[in-house]
Short mmCIF file of C-alpha atoms and ligand atoms in Angstrom, two decimals:
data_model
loop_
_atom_site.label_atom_id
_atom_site.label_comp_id
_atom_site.label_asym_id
_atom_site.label_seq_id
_atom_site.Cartn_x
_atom_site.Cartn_y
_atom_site.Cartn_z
CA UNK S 1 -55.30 -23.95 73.73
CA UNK S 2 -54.24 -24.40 70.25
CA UNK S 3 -53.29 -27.96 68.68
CA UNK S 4 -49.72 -26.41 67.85
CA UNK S 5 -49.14 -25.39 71.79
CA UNK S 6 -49.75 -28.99 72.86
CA UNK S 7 -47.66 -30.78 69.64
CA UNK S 8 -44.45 -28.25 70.93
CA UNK S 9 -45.43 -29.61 74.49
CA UNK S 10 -45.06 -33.17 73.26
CA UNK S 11 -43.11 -33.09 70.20
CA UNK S 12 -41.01 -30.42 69.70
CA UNK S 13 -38.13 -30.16 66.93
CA UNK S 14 -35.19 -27.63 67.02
CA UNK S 15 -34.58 -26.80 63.69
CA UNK S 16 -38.39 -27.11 62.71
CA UNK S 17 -41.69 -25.72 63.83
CA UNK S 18 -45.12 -26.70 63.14
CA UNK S 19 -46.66 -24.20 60.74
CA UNK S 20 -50.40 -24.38 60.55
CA UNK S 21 -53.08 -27.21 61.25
CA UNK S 22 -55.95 -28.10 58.94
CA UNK S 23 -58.90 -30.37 58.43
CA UNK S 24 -58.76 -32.42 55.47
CA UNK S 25 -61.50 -34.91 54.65
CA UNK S 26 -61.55 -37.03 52.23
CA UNK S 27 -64.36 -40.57 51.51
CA UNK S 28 -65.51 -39.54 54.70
CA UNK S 29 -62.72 -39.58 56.68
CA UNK S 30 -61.57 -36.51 58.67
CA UNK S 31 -58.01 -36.27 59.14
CA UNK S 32 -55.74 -33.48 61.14
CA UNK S 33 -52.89 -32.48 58.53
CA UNK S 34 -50.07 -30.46 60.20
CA UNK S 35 -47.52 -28.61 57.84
CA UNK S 36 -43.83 -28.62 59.09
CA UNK S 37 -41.16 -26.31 57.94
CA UNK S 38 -37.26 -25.88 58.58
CA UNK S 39 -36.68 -22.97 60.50
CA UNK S 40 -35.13 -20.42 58.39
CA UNK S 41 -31.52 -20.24 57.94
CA UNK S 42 -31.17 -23.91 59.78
CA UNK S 43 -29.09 -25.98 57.24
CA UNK S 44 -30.61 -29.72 56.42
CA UNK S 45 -28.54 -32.41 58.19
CA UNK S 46 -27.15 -35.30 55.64
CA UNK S 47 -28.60 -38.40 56.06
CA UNK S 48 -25.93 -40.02 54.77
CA UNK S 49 -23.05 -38.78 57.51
CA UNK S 50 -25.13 -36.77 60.13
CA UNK S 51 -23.44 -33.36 59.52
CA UNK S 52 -25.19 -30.60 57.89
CA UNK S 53 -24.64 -28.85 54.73
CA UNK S 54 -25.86 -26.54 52.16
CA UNK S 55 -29.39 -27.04 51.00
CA UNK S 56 -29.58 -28.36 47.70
CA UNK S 57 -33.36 -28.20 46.50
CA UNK S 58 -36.35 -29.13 47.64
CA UNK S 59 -38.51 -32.67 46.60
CA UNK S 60 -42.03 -33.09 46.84
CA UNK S 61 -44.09 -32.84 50.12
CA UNK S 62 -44.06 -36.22 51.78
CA UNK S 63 -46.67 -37.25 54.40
CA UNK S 64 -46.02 -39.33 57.71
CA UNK S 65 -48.43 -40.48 60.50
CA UNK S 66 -48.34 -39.09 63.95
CA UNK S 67 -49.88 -40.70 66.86
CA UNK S 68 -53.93 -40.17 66.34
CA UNK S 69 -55.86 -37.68 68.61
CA UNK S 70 -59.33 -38.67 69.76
CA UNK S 71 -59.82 -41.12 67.07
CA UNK S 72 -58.59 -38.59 64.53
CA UNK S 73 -55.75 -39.22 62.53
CA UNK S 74 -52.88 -37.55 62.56
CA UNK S 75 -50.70 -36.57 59.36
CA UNK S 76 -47.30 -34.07 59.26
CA UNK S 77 -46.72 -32.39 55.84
CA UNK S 78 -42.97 -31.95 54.65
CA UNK S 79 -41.23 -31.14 51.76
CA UNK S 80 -37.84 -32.50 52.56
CA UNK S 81 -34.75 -30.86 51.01
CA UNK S 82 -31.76 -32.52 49.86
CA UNK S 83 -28.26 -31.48 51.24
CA UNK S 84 -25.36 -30.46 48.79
CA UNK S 85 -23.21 -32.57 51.01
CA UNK S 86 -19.10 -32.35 50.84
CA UNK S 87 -18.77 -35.85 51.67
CA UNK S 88 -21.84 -37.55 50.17
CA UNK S 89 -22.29 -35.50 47.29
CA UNK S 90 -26.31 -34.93 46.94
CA UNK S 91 -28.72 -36.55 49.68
CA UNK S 92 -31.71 -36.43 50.91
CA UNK S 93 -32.26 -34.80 54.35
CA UNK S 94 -33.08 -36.42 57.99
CA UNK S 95 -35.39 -35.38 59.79
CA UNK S 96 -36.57 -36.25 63.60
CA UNK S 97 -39.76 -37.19 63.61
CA UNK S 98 -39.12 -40.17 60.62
CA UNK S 99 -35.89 -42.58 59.83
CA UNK S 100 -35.48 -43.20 55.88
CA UNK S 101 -38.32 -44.18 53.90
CA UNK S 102 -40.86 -45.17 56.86
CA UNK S 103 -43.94 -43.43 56.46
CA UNK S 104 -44.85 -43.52 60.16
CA UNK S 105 -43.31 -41.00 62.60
CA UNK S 106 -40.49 -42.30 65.42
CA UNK S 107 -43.32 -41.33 68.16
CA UNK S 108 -46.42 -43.50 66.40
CA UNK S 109 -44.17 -46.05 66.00
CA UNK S 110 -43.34 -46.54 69.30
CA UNK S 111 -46.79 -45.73 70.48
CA UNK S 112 -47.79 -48.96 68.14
CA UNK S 113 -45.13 -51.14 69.25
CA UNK S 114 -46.51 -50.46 72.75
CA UNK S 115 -49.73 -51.51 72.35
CA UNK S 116 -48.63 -54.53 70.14
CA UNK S 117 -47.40 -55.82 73.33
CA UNK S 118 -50.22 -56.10 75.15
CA UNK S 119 -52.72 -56.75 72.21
CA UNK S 120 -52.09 -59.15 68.85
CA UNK S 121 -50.90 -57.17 65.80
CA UNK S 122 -54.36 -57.57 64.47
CA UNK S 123 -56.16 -56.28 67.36
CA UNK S 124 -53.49 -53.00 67.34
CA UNK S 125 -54.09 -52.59 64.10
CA UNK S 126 -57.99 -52.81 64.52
CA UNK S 127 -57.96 -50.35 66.46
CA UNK S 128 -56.22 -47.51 65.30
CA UNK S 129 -57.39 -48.05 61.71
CA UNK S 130 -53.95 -49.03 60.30
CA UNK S 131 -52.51 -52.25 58.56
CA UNK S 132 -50.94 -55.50 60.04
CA UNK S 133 -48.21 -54.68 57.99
CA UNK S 134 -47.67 -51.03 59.29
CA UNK S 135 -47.74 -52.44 62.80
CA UNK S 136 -45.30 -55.17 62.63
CA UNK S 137 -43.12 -52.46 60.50
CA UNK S 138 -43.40 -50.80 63.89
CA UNK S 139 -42.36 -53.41 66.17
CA UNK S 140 -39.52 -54.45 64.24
CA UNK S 141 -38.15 -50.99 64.03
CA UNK S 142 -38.57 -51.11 68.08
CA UNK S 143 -37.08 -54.40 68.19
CA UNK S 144 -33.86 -53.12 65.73
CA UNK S 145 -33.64 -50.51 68.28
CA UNK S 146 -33.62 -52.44 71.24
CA UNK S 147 -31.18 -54.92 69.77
CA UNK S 148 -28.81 -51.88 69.24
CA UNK S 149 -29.25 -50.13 72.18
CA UNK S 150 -29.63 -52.99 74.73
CA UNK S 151 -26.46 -54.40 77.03
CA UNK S 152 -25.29 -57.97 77.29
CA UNK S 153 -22.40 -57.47 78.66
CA UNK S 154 -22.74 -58.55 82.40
CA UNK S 155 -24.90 -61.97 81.35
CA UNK S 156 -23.00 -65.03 83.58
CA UNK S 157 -25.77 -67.78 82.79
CA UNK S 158 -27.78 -68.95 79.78
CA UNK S 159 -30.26 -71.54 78.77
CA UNK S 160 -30.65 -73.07 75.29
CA UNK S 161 -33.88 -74.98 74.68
CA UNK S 162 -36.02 -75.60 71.25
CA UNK S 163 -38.99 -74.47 70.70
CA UNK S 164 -41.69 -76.15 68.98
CA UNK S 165 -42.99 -73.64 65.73
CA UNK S 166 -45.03 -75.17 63.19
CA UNK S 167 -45.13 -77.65 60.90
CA UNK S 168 -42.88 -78.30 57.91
CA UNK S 169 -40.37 -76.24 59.89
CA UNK S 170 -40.79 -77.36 63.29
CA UNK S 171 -38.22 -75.77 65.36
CA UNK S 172 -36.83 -72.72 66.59
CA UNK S 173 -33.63 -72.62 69.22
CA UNK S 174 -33.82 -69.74 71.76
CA UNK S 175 -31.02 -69.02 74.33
CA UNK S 176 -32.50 -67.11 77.19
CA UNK S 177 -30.58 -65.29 79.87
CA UNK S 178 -31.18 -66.77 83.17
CA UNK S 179 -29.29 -65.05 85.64
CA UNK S 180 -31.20 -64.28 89.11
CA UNK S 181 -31.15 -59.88 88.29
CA UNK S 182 -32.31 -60.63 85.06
CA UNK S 183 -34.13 -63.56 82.59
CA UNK S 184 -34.80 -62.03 79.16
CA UNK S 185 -34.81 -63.95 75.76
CA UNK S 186 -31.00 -63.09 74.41
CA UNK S 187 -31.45 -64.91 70.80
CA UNK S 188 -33.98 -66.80 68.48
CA UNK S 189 -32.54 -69.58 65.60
CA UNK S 190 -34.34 -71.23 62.85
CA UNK S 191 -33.50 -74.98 63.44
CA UNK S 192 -32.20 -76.71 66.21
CA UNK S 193 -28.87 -78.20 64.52
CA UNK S 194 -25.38 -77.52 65.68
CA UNK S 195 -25.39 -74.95 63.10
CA UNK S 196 -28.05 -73.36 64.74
CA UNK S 197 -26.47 -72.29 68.24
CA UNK S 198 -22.94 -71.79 66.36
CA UNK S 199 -24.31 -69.13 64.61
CA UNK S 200 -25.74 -67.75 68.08
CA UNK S 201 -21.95 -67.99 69.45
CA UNK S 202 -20.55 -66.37 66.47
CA UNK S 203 -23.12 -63.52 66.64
CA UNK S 204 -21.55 -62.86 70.35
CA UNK S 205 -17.88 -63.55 69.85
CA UNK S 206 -15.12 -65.41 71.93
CA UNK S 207 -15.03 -63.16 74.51
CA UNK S 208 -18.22 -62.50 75.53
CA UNK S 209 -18.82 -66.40 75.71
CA UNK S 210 -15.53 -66.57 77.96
CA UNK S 211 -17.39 -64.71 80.97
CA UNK S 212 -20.35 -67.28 81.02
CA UNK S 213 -20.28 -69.24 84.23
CA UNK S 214 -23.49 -71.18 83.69
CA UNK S 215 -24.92 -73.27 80.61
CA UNK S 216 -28.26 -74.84 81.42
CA UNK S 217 -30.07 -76.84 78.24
CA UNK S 218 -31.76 -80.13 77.87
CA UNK S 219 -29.98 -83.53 76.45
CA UNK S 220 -30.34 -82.92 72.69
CA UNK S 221 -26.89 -83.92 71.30
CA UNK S 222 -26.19 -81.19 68.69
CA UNK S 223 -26.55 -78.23 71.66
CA UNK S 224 -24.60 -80.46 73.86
CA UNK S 225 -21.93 -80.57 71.74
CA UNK S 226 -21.83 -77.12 70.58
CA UNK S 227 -21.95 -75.69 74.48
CA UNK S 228 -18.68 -78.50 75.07
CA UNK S 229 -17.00 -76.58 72.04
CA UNK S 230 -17.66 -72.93 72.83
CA UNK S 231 -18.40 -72.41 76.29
CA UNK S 232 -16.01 -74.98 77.90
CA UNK S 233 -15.51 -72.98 80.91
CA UNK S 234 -18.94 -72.45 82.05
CA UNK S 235 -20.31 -75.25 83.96
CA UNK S 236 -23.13 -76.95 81.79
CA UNK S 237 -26.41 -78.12 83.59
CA UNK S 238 -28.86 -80.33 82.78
CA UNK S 239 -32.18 -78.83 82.92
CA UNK S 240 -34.46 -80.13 85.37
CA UNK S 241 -37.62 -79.42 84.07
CA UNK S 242 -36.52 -80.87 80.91
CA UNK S 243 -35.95 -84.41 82.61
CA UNK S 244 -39.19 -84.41 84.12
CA UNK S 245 -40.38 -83.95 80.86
CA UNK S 246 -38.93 -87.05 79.57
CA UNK S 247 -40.01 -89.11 82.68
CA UNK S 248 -43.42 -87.94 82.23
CA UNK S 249 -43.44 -88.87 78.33
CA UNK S 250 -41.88 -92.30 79.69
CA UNK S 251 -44.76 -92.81 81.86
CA UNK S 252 -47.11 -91.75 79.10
CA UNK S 253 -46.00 -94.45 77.00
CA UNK S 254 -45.89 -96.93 79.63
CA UNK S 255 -49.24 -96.12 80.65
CA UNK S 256 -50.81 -95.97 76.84
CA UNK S 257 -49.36 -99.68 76.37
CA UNK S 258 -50.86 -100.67 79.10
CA UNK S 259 -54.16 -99.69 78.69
CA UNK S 260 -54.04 -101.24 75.03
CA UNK S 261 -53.33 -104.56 77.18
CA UNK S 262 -55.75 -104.59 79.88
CA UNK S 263 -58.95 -105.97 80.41
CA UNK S 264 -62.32 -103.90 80.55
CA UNK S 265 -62.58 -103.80 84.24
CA UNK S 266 -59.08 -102.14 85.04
CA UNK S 267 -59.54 -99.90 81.73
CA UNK S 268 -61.87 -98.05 83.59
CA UNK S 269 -59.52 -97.49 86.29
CA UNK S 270 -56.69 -96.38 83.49
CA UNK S 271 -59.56 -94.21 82.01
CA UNK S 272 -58.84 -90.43 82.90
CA UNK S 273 -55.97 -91.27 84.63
CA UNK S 274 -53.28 -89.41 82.70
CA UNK S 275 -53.02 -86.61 84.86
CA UNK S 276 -52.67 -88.21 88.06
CA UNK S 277 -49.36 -90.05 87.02
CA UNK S 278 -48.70 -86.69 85.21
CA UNK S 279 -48.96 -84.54 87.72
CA UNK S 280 -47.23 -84.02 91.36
CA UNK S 281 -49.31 -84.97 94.20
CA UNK S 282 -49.85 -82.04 95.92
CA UNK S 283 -51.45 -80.60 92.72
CA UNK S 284 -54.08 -83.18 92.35
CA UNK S 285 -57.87 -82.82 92.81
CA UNK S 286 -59.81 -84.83 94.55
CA UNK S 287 -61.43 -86.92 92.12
CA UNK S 288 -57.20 -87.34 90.82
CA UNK S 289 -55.96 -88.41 94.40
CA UNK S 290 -59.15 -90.72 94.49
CA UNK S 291 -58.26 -92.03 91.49
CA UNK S 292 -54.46 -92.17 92.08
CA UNK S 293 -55.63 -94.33 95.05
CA UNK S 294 -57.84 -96.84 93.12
CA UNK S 295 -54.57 -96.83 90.70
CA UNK S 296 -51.57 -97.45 93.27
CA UNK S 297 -53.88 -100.70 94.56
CA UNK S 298 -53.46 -102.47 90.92
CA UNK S 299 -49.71 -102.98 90.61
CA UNK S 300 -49.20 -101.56 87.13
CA UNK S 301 -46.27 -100.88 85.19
CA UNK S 302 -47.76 -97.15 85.27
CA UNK S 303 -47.66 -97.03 88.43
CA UNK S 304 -44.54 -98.55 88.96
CA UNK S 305 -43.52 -96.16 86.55
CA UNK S 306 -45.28 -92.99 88.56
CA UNK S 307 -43.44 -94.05 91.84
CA UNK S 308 -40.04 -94.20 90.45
CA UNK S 309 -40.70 -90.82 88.96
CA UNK S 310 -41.65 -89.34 92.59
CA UNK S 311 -39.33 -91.35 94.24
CA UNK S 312 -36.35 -89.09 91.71
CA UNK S 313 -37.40 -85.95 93.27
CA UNK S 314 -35.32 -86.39 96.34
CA UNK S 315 -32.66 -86.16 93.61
CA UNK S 316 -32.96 -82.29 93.26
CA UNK S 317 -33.25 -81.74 97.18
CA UNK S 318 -29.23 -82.73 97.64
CA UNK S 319 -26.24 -80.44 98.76
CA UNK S 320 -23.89 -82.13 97.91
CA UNK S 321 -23.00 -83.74 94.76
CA UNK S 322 -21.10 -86.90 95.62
CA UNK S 323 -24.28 -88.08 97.37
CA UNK S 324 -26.75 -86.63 94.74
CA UNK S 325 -24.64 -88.95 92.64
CA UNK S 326 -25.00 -91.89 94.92
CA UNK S 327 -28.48 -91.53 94.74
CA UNK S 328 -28.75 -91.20 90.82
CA UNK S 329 -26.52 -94.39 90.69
CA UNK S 330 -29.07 -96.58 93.23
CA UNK S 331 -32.34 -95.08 91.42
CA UNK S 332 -30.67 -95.70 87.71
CA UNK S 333 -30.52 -99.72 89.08
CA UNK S 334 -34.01 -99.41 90.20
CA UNK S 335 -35.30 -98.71 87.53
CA UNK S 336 -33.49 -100.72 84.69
CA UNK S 337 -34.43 -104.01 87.04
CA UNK S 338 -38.11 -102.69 86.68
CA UNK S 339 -38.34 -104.02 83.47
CA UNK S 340 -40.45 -101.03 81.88
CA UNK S 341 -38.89 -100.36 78.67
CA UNK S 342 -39.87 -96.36 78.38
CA UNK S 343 -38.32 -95.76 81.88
CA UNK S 344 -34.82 -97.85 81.51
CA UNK S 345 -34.43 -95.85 78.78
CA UNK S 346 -34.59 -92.60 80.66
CA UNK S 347 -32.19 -94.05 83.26
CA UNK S 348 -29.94 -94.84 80.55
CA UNK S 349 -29.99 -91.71 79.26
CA UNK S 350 -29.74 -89.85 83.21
CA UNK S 351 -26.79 -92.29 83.46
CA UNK S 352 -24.77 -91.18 80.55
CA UNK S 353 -25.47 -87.69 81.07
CA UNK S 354 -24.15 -88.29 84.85
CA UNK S 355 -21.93 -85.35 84.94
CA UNK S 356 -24.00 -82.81 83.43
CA UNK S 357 -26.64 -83.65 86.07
CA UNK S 358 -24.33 -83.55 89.28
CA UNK S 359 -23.68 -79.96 87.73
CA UNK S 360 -26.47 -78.83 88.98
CA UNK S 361 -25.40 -79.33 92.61
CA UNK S 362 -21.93 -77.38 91.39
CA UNK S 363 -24.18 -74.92 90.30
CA UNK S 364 -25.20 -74.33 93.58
CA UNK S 365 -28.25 -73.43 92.44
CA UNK S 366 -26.81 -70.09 91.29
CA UNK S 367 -29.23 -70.81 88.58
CA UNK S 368 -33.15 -70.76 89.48
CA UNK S 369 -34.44 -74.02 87.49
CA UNK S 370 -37.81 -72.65 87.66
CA UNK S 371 -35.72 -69.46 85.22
CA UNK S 372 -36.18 -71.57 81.88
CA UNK S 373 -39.30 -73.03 82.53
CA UNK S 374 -41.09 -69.42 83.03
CA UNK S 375 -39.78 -68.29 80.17
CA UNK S 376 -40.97 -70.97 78.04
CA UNK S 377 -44.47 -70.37 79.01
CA UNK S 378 -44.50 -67.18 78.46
CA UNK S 379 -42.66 -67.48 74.83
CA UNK S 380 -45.93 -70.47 74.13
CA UNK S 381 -48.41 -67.83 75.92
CA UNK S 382 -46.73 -65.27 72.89
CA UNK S 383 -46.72 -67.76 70.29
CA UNK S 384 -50.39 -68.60 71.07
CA UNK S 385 -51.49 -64.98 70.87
CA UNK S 386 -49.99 -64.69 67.78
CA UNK S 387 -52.01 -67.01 65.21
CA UNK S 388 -48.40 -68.70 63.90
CA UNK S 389 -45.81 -66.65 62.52
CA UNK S 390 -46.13 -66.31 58.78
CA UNK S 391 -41.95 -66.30 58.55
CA UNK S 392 -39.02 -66.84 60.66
CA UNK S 393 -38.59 -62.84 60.54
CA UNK S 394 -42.44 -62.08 62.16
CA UNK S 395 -41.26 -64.98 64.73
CA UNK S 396 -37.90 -63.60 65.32
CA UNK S 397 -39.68 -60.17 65.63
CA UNK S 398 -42.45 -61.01 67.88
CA UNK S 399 -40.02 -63.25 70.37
CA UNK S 400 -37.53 -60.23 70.68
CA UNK S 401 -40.32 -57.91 71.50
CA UNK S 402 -42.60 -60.36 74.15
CA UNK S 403 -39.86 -61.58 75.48
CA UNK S 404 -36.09 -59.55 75.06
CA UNK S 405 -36.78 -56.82 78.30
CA UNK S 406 -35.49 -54.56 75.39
CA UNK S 407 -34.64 -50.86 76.13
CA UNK S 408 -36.65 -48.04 74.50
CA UNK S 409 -35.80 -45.09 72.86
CA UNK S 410 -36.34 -41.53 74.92
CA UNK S 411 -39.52 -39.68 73.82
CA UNK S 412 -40.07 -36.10 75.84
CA UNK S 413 -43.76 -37.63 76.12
CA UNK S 414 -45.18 -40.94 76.32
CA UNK S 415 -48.21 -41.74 74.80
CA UNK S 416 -49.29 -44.83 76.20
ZN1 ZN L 501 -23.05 -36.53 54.19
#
């Protein structure tokens, strides 16, 4: 079978055909170079409207990378011709297999972008002997795509949350889609200011912010405000993974004091103990539930702290919302006659957010709460994976593609 029978197979072009296939080697390297030519008497399109027109001339013979077979590199030749067009006056053709100046074909692109989500850029670019930079080129063509071609339209419930980047510029705001059919990564903001998640409304428009039912985010003021302002309709709900968060930092505290304050004896028993206030009890070891044991017999303010932290979780098992709120109201007294500083605090902050957390039982959990919580480990699992993002535009990029469910352009063969 010859290399030009499997390339029409895979790759074939209507107004061009592959002409001949040679070996070229050059510091060692042996490369497949495929010339392509216009078919005769087929008129270049304009790249400029899309509508063919006379042929103008012809410009020198530019090269572009197709996917690599066996190992071997992969290189169409093409002199493209520019197009006496009626409209556009003189332009340079388009062609199939490449958009504007890229010098990687639509196919190896794709075929890159692929692998780049399953292995780091570097490791992509590793091992099919191209550059970093040629690889993210690729996913952020994929990712342009996907933005363009992908549908929004029928999304009834979003989270906002912040996202912890790296340092001098610490955060990033990412609203997520959380329905139950579908939980994709909708936007990514540098920041986590008001002006942040406006500019994520503008981007969408009045309307489509008029259908959303559900808002779920965490207490930090500026999103709280901004979801009031542009989203009024939609019920907004507190996030419960988010409040466990801030009990468990509460604890932390409590529990670090402490230990600064204790006496040798019961510091071993606060030694290595972080975990079993930390975590919930049916997670724990053995050697934690031992521990928890030897813990719950001192009275300590941690674990005073730890109880009224289990004892909230009844909150979340409530139907209805007038008694959900009757609970919150006798657990908020609890706790600020406990007098432990880190947790009146959060029961100050539960109390004044009281209507934002009964939401959640308006919600009817139409919502899943685990929804944002997934997501978030799998957007740290991405950001791991990815040494840091050099710029907002590789994080932006690289969030899109991990984490967007992004649609992909047709190809008459995949090659991965
Ligand atoms: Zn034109």
């Amino acid at each position: 079978m010859q290399l030009k029978t499997i390339l029409n197979r895979v790759q074939k072009f209507k107004s061009f055909v592959y002409q001949s296939v040679q070996w070229s080697e050059s510091d060692g390297v042996l490369t497949l170079v495929i010339e392509m030519v216009a078919r005769a008497h087929s008129d270049p399109l304009c790249s400029g409207c899309g509508r063919r027109g006379p042929g103008y001339d012809r410009m020198e013979t530019r090269r572009f990378e197709f996917v690599p077979l066996w190992g071997i590199p992969v290189l169409f030749l093409y002199a493209m011709r520019r197009v006496n067009c009626k409209r556009c006056g003189v332009k340079v053709e388009s062609v199939p297999w490449a958009r504007g100046k890229h010098t990687l074909t639509g196919a190896y692109m794709q075929f890159l972008a692929t692998w780049a989500k399953r292995l780091s850029w570097q490791e992509v670019a590793a091992i099919f002997q191209t550059s970093w930079e040629k690889v993210f080129h690729s996913v952020e063509w994929a990712v342009e795509w996907g933005l363009a071609h992908r549908d929004i339209s029928k999304v009834e419930s979003i989270g906002v949350d912040e996202v912890l980047w790296h340092r001098g510029h610490p955060y990033l705001t990412v609203v997520y889609q959380i329905d139950a059919e579908c939980k994709r990564l909708l936007w990514v903001g540098q920041d986590r200011t008001m002006r942040t998640l406006l500019r994520f409304f503008r981007a969408v428009g009045k309307q489509w912010s008029a259908q959303l039912r559900f808002v779920c985010s965490d207490m930090w003021k500026p999103y709280l405000r901004v979801i009031a302002k542009k989203a009024s309709q939609a019920i907004h709900v507190l996030d419960r993974f988010h409040i466990a968060m801030h009990m468990n930092k509460a604890i932390d505290e409590v529990r670090a004091q402490e230990a600064r304050a204790m006496r040798a004896e019961a510091m071993e028993v606060l030694k290595h103990s972080r975990w079993c206030l930390l975590k919930r009890p049916e997670n724990l070891t053995d050697f934690q539930q031992a521990k928890l044991s030897d813990l719950l017999r001192l009275n300590l303010k941690a674990v005073r702290s730890y109880l009224l932290k289990e004892s909230f979780q009844f909150f979340w098992g409530y139907v209805s919302p007038y008694w959900a709120g009757k609970f919150l109201d006798s657990w908020c007294i609890k706790t600020m006659r406990s007098r432990i500083e880190p947790m009146k605090k959060v029961a100050r902050m539960l109390r004044s957010h009281r209507e934002l957390l009964l939401n959640w039982f308006r919600a009817k959990k139409a919502i899943s709460s685990g929804a944002m919580e997934g997501l978030n480990n799998k957007l740290k699992l991405t950001t791991r994976k990815s040494y840091g993002f050099r710029t907002f535009r590789v994080a932006e990029i690289v969030l899109y593609h991990a984490l967007g469910k992004l649609p992909e352009p047709e190809s008459t063969h995949r090659f991965c």
